[in-house]
mmCIF file of C-alpha atoms in Angstrom:
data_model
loop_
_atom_site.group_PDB
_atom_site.id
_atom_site.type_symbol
_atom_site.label_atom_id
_atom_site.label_comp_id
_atom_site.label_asym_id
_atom_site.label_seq_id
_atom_site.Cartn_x
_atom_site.Cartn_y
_atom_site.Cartn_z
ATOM 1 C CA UNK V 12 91.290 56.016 66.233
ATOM 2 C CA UNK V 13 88.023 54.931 65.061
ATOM 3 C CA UNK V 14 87.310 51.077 65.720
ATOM 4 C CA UNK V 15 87.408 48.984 62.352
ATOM 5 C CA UNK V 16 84.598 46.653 62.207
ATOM 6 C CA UNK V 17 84.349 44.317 59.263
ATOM 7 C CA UNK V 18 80.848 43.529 57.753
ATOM 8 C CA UNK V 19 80.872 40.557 55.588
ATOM 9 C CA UNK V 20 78.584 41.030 52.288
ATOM 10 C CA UNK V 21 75.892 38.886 51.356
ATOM 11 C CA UNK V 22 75.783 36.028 49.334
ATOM 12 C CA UNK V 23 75.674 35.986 45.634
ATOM 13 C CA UNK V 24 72.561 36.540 44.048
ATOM 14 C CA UNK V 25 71.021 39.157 46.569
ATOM 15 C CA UNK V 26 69.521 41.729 44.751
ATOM 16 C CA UNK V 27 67.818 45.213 46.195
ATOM 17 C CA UNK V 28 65.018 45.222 47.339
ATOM 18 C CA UNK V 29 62.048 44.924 44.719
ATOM 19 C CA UNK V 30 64.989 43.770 41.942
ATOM 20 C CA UNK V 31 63.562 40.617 39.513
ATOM 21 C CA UNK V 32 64.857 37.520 41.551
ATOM 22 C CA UNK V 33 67.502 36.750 38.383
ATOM 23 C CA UNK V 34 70.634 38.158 37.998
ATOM 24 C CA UNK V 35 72.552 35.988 35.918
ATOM 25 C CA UNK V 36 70.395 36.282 32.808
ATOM 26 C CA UNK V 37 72.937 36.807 29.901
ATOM 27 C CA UNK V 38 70.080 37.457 27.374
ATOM 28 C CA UNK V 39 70.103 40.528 25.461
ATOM 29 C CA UNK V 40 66.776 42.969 26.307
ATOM 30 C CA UNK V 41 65.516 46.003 25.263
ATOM 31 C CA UNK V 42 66.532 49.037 27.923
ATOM 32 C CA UNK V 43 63.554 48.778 31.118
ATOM 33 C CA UNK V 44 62.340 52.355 30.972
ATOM 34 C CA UNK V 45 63.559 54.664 33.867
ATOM 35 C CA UNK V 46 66.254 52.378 34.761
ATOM 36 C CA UNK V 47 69.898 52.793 35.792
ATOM 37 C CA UNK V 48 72.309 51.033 33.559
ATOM 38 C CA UNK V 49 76.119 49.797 34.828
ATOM 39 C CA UNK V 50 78.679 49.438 31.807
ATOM 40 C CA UNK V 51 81.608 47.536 32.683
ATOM 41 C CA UNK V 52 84.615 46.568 31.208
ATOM 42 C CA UNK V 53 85.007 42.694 31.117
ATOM 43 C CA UNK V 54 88.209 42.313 30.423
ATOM 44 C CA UNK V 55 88.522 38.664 30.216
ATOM 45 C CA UNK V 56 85.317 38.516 27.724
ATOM 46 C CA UNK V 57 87.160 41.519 26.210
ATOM 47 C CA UNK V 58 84.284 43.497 25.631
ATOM 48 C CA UNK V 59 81.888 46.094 27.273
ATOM 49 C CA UNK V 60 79.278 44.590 28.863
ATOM 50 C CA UNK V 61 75.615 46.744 29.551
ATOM 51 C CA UNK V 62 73.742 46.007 32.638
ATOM 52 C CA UNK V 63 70.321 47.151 33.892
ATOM 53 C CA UNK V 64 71.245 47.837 37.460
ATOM 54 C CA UNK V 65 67.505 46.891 39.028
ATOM 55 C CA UNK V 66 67.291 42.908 37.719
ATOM 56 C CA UNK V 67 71.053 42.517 37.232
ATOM 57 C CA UNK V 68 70.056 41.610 33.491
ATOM 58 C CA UNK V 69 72.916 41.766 30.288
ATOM 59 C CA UNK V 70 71.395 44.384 27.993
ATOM 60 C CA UNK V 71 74.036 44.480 25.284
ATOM 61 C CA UNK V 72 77.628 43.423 24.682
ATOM 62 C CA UNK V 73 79.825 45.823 22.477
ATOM 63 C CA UNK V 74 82.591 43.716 21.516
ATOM 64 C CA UNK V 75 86.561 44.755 21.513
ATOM 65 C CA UNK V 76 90.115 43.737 21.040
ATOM 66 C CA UNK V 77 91.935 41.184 23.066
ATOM 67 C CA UNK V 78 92.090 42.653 26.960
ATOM 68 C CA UNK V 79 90.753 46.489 27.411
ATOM 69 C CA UNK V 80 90.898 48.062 30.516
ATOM 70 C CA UNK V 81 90.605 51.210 31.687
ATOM 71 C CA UNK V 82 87.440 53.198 30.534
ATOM 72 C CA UNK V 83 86.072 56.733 31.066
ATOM 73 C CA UNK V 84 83.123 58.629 29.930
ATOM 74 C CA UNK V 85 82.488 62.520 28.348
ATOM 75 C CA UNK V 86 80.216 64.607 30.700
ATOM 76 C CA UNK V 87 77.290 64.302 28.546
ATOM 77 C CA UNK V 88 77.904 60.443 28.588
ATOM 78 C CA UNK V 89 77.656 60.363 24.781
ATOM 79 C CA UNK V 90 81.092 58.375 24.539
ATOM 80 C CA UNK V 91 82.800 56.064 26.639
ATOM 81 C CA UNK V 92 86.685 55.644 26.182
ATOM 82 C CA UNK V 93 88.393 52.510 26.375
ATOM 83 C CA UNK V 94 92.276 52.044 26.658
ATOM 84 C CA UNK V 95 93.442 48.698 24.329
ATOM 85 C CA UNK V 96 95.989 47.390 27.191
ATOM 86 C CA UNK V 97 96.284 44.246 25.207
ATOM 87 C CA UNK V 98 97.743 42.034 27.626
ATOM 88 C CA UNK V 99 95.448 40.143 31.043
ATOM 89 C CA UNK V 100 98.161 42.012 33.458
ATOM 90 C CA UNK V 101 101.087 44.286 34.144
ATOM 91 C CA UNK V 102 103.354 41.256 35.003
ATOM 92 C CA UNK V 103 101.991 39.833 31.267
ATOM 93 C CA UNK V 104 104.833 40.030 28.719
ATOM 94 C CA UNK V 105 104.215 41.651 24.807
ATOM 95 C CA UNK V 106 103.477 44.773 23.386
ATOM 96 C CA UNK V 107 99.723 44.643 23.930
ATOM 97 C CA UNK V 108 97.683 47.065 22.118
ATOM 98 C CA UNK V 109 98.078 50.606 20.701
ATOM 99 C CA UNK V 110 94.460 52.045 20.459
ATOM 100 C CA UNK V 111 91.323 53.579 21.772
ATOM 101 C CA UNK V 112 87.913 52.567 21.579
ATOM 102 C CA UNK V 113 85.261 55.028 21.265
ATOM 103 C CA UNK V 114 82.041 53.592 22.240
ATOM 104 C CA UNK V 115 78.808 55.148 21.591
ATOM 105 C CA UNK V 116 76.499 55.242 24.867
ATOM 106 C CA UNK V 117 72.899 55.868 23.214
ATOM 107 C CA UNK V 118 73.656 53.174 20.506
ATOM 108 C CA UNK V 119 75.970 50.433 22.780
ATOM 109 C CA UNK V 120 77.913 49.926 19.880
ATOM 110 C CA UNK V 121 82.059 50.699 18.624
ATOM 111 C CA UNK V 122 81.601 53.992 17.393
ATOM 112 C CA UNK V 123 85.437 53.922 16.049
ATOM 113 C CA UNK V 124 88.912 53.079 16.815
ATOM 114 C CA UNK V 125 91.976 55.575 17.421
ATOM 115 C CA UNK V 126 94.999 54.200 16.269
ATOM 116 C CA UNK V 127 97.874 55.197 18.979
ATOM 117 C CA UNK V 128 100.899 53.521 17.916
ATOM 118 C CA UNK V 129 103.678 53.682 17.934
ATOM 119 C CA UNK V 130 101.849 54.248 21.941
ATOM 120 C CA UNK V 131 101.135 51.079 23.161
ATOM 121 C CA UNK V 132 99.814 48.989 26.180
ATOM 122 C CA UNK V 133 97.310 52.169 26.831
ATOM 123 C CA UNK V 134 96.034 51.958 30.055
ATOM 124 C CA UNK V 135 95.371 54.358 32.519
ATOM 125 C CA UNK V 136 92.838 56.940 31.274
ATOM 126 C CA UNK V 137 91.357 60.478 31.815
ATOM 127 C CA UNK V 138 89.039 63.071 31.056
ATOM 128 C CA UNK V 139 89.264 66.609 32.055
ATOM 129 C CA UNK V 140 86.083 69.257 32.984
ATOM 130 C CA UNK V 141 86.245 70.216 28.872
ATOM 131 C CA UNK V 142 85.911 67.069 27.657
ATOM 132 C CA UNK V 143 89.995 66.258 26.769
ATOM 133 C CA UNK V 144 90.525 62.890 26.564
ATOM 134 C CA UNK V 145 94.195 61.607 28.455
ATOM 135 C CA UNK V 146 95.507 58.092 27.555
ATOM 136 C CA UNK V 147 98.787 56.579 29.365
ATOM 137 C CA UNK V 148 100.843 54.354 27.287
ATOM 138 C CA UNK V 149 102.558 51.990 29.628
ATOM 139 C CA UNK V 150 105.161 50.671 27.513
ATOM 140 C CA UNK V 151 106.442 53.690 26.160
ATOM 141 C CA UNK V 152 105.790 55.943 29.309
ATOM 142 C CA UNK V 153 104.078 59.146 27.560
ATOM 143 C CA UNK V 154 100.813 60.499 28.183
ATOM 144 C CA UNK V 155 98.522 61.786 25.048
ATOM 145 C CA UNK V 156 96.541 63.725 25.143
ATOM 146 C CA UNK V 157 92.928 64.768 22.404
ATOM 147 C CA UNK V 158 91.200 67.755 22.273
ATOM 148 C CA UNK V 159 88.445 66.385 20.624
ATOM 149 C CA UNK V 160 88.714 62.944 21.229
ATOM 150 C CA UNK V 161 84.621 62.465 19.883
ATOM 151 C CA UNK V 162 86.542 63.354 16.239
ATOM 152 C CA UNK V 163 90.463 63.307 16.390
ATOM 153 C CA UNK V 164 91.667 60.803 14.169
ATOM 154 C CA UNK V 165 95.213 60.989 16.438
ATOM 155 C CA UNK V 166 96.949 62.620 19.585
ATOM 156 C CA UNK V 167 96.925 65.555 19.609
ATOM 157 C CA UNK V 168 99.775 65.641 21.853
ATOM 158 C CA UNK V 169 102.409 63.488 23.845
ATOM 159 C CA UNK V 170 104.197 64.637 26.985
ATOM 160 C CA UNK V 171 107.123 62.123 28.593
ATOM 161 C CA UNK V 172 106.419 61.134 32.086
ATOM 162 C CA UNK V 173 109.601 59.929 33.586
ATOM 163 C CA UNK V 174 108.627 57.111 35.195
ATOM 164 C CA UNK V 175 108.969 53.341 34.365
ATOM 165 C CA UNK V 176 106.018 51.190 33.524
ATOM 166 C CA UNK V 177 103.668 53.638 33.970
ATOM 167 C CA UNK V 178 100.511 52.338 34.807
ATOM 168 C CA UNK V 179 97.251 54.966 35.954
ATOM 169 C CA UNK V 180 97.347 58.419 36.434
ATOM 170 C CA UNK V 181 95.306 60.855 38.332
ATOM 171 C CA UNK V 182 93.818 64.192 36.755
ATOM 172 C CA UNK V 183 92.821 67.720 37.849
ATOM 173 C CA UNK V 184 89.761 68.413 36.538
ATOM 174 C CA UNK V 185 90.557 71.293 34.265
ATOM 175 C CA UNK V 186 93.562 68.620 33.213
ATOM 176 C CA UNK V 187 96.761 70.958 33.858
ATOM 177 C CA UNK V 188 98.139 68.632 36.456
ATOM 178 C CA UNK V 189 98.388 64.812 36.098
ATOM 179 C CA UNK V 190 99.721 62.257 38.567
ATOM 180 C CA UNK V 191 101.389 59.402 36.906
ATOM 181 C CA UNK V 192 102.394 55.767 38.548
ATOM 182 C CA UNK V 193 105.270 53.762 37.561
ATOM 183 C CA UNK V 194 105.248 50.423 39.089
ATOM 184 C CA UNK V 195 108.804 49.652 38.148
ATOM 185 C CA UNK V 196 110.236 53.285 38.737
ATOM 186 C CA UNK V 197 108.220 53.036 41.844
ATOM 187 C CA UNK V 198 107.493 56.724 41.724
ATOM 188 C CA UNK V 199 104.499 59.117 41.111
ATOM 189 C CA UNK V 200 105.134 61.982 38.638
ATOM 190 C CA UNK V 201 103.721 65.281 38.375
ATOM 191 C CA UNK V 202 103.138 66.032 34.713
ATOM 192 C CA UNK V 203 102.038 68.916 32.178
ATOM 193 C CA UNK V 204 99.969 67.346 30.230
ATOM 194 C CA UNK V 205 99.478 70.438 27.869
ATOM 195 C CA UNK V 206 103.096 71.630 28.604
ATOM 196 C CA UNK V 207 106.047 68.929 27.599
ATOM 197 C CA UNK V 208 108.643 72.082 27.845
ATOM 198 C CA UNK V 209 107.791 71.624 32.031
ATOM 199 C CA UNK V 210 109.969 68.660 33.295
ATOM 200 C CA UNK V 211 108.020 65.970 35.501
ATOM 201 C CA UNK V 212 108.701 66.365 39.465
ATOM 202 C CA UNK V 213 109.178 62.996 40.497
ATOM 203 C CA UNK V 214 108.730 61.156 43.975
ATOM 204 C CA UNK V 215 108.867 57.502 45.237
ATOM 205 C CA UNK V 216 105.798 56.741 47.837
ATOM 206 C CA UNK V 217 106.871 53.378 48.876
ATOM 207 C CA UNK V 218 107.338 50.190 46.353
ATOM 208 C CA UNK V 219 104.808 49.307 43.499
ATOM 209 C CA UNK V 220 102.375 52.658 43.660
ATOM 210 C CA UNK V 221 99.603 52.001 41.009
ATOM 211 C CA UNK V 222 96.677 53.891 42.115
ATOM 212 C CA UNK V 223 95.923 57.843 43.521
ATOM 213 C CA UNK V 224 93.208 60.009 44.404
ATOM 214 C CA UNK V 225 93.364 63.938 44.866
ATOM 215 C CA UNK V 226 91.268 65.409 47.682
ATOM 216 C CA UNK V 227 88.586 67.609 47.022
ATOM 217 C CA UNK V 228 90.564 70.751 47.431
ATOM 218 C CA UNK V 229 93.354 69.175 44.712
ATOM 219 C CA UNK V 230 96.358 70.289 47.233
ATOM 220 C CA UNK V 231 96.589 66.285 48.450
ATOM 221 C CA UNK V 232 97.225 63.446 46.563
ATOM 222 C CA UNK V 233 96.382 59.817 47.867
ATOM 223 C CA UNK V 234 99.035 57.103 47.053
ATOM 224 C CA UNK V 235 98.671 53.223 47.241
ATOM 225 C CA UNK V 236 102.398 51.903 47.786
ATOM 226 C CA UNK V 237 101.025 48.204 47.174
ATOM 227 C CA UNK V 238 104.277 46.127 47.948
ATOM 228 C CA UNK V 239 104.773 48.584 50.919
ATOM 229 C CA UNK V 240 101.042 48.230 52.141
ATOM 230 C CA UNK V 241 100.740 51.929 52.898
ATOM 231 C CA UNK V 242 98.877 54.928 51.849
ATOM 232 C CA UNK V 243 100.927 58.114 51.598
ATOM 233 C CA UNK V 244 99.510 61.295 51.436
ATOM 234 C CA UNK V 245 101.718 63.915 49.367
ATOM 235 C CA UNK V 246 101.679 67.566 49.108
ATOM 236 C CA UNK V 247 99.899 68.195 45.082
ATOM 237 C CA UNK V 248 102.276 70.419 43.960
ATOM 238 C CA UNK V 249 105.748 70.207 45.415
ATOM 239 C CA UNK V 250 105.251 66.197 46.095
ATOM 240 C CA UNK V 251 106.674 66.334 49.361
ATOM 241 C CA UNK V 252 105.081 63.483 51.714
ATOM 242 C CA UNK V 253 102.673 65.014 54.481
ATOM 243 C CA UNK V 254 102.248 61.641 56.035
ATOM 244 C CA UNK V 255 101.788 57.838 55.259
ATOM 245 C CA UNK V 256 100.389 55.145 57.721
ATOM 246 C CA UNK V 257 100.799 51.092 57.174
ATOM 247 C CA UNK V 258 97.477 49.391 55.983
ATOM 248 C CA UNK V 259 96.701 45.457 56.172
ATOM 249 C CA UNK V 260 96.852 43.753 52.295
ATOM 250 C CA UNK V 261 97.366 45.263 49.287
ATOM 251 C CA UNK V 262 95.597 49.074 48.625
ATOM 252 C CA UNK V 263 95.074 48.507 44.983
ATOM 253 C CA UNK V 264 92.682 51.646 44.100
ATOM 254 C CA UNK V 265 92.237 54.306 45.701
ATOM 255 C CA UNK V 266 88.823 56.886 45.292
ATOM 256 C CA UNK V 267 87.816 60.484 47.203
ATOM 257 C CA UNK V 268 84.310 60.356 48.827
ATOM 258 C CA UNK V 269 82.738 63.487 49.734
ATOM 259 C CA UNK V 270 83.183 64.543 53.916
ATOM 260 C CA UNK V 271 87.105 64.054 53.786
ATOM 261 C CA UNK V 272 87.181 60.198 53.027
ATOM 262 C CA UNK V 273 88.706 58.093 50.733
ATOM 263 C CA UNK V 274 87.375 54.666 49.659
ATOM 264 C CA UNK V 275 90.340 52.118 49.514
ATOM 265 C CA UNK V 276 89.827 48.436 47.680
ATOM 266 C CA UNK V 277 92.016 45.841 49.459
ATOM 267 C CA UNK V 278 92.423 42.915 47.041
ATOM 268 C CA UNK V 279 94.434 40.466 49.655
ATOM 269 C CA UNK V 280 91.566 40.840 52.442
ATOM 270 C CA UNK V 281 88.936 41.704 49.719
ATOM 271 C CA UNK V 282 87.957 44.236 51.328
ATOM 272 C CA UNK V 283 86.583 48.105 50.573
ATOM 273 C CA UNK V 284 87.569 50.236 53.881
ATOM 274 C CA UNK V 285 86.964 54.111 54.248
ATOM 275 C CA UNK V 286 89.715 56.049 55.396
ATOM 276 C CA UNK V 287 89.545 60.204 56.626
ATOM 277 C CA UNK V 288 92.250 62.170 55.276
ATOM 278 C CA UNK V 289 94.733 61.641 58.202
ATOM 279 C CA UNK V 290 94.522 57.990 57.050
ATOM 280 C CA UNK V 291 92.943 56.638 60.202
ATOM 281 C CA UNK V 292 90.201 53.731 58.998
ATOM 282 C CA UNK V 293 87.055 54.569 59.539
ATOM 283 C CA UNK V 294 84.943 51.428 58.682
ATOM 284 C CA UNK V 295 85.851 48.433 56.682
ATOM 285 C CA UNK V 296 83.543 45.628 54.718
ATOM 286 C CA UNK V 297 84.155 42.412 53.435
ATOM 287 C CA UNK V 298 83.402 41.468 50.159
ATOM 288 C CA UNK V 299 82.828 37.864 48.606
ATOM 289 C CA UNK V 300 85.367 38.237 45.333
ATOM 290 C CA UNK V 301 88.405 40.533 45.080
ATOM 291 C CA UNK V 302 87.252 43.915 44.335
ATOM 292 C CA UNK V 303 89.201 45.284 41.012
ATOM 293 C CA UNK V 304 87.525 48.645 40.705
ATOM 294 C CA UNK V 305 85.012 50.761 41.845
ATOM 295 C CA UNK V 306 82.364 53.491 40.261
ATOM 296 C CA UNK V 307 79.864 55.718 41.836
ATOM 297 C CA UNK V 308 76.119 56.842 41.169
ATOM 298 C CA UNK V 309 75.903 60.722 40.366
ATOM 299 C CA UNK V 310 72.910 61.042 42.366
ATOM 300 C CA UNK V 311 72.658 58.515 44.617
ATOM 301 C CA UNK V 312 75.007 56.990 47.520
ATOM 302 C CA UNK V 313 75.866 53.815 45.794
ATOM 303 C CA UNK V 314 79.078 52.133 44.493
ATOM 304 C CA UNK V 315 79.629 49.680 42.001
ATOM 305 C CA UNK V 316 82.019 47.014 42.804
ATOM 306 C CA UNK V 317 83.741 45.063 40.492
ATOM 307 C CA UNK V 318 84.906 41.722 41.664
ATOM 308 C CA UNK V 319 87.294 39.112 40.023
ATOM 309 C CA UNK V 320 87.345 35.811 40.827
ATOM 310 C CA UNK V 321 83.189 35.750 41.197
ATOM 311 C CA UNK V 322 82.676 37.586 38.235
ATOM 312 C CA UNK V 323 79.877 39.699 40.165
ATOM 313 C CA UNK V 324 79.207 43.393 40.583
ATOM 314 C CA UNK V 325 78.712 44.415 44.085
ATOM 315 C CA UNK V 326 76.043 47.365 44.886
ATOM 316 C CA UNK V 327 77.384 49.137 48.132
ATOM 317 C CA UNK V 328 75.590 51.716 50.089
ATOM 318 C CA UNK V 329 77.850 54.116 50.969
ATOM 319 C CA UNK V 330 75.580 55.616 53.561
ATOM 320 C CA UNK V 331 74.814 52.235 55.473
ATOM 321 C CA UNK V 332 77.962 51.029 54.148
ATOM 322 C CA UNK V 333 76.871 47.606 53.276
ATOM 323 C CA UNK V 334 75.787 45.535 50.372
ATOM 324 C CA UNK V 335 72.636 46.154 49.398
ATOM 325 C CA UNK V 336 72.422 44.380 45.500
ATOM 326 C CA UNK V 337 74.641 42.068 43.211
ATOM 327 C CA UNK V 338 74.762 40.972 39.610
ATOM 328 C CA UNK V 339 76.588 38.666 37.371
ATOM 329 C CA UNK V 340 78.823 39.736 34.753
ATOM 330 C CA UNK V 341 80.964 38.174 32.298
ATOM 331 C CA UNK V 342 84.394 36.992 32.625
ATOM 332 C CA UNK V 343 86.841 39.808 34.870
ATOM 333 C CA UNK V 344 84.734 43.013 35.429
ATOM 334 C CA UNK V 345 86.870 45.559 35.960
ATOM 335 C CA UNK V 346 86.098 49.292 35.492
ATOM 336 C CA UNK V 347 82.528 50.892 35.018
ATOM 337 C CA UNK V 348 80.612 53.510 34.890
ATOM 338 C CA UNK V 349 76.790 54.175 35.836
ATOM 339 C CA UNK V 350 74.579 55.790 33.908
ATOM 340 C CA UNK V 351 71.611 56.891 35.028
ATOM 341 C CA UNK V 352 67.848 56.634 34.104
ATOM 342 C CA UNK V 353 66.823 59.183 31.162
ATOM 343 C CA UNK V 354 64.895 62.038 33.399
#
């Protein structure tokens, strides 16, 4: 087994190399030309928060409803999705919200709002290789599903899930096969999403599984047992368990890295460790908040760590595997997307 060494990030305020000495500048500016921008969801400020990557510097704020959370983006990054959860947490009692928010990329603003109910607490979300939009209602355990989610005024579809409190979901990416998490059924279900007739397979990884990954390949799915501190690797299509190794803390999110490695945030240790596919570690580092969520450059080898408690985003070279930039954001960054500099 690889040794697991532990670097511990910088301090706050560090920004690449050449990056304006200010991060924490929550004044709106015009777009620096050529440069990447991060936008995150800030739960806690419950809006969508744009950030020019370079000087760590608020471009715009699009705000939302009370609480969103999960958020995805269309190929052409014209649209960003946003589930309404509603509520701060899973644990956090009420029916939270019932609706999407479509957020126009070019013009940082709400573009519209798709009711869901009688759907509500949406949270996990997903887009497919053709552009269909997924969104997981928690509360009522159904996944719906739009075919053109830039225009539908509505699902298009619903497909039961069979678990309990279903929470995120992984996707293929032409979208035939979806991997849903029920923290109270503690199980992972393989679902239809385009195909309700097709009963869910269902399988229990260890207690409180929230987040998966598939491998490259899309014939392994990577489970995060939380309350079991595991990850469980399970067979994509007859969810049969291939093999599942104890992990320190709590594996709250799982991602798949390119070489056969998966990217694990540990929220007890606050920590981001790299695993290989026989879940051996292969390098761990040590971050100053508690990372939440994690999104990756298209281009480049860099990550984007979102981190509660300091309210920061972390920039991680995945190469180097270190910190290498950080940036101030507004109250509970959670998940993001980067999008890069106009060519």
């Amino acid at each position: 087994m690889t040794r697991r060494t532990v670097i511990k990030a910088g301090g706050a305020g560090v920004l690449a190399s050449g990056a304006a000495a200010s991060a924490t500048s929550a004044t709106a500016a015009p777009r620096a030309r050529g440069a990447d921008v991060l936008a995150v969801v800030e739960k806690g400020a419950h809006a969508v928060g744009f950030y020019d990557t370079a000087s760590g510097r608020r471009l715009e704020t699009v705000p939302l409803a009370d609480y969103p959370h999960e958020m995805v983006v269309d190929a052409g990054r014209r649209f960003a999705y946003v589930g309404h959860y509603g509520v701060r947490m899973s644990s956090t009692p009420g029916a939270g919200g019932a609706a999407v928010f479509v957020i126009d990329l070019a013009g940082r603003s709400l573009a519209r709002t798709i009711d869901t109910r009688p759907f509500n607490r949406i949270h996990g979300m997903g887009i497919d290789r053709h552009d269909r939009l997924y969104a997981l209602s928690e509360e009522k355990a159904v996944l719906l599903g739009f075919d053109a989610p830039a225009t539908d005024p509505a699902p298009e579809r619903a497909v039961p899930t069979g678990g309990v409190k279903t929470h995120l979901f992984t996707l293929t990416r032409d979208g035939e096969r979806a991997y849903v998490t029920g923290l109270l059924s503690h199980t992972v279900s393989l679902v239809r999403p385009h195909d309700a007739a097709v009963a869910p397979i269902l399988m229990t990884p260890g207690r409180l599984p929230e987040s998966s990954c598939l491998s490259r390949d899309e014939k392994t799915l990577f489970v995060g047992a939380r309350k079991s501190s595991s990850l469980v690797a399970v067979d994509a299509h007859t969810m049969k368990v291939r093999r599942a190794k104890k992990v320190p803390g709590d594996p709250l999110r799982l991602y798949a890295l390119g070489g056969d490695r998966l990217l694990v945030t540990d929220i007890v240790g606050k920590t981001l460790t790299e695993y290989d596919y026989d879940l051996r570690p292969v390098r761990s580092l040590g971050l100053d908040g508690t990372p939440s969520a994690v999104s990756f450059h298209p281009d480049k080898a860099l990550a984007y760590v979102s981190q509660l408690g300091t309210d920061r985003i972390a920039v991680v070279d995945l190469d180097r595997f270190t910190v290498v930039g950080d940036f101030g954001t507004r109250l509970e960054p959670d998940s993001s997307v980067l999008l890069p500099a106009a060519s």
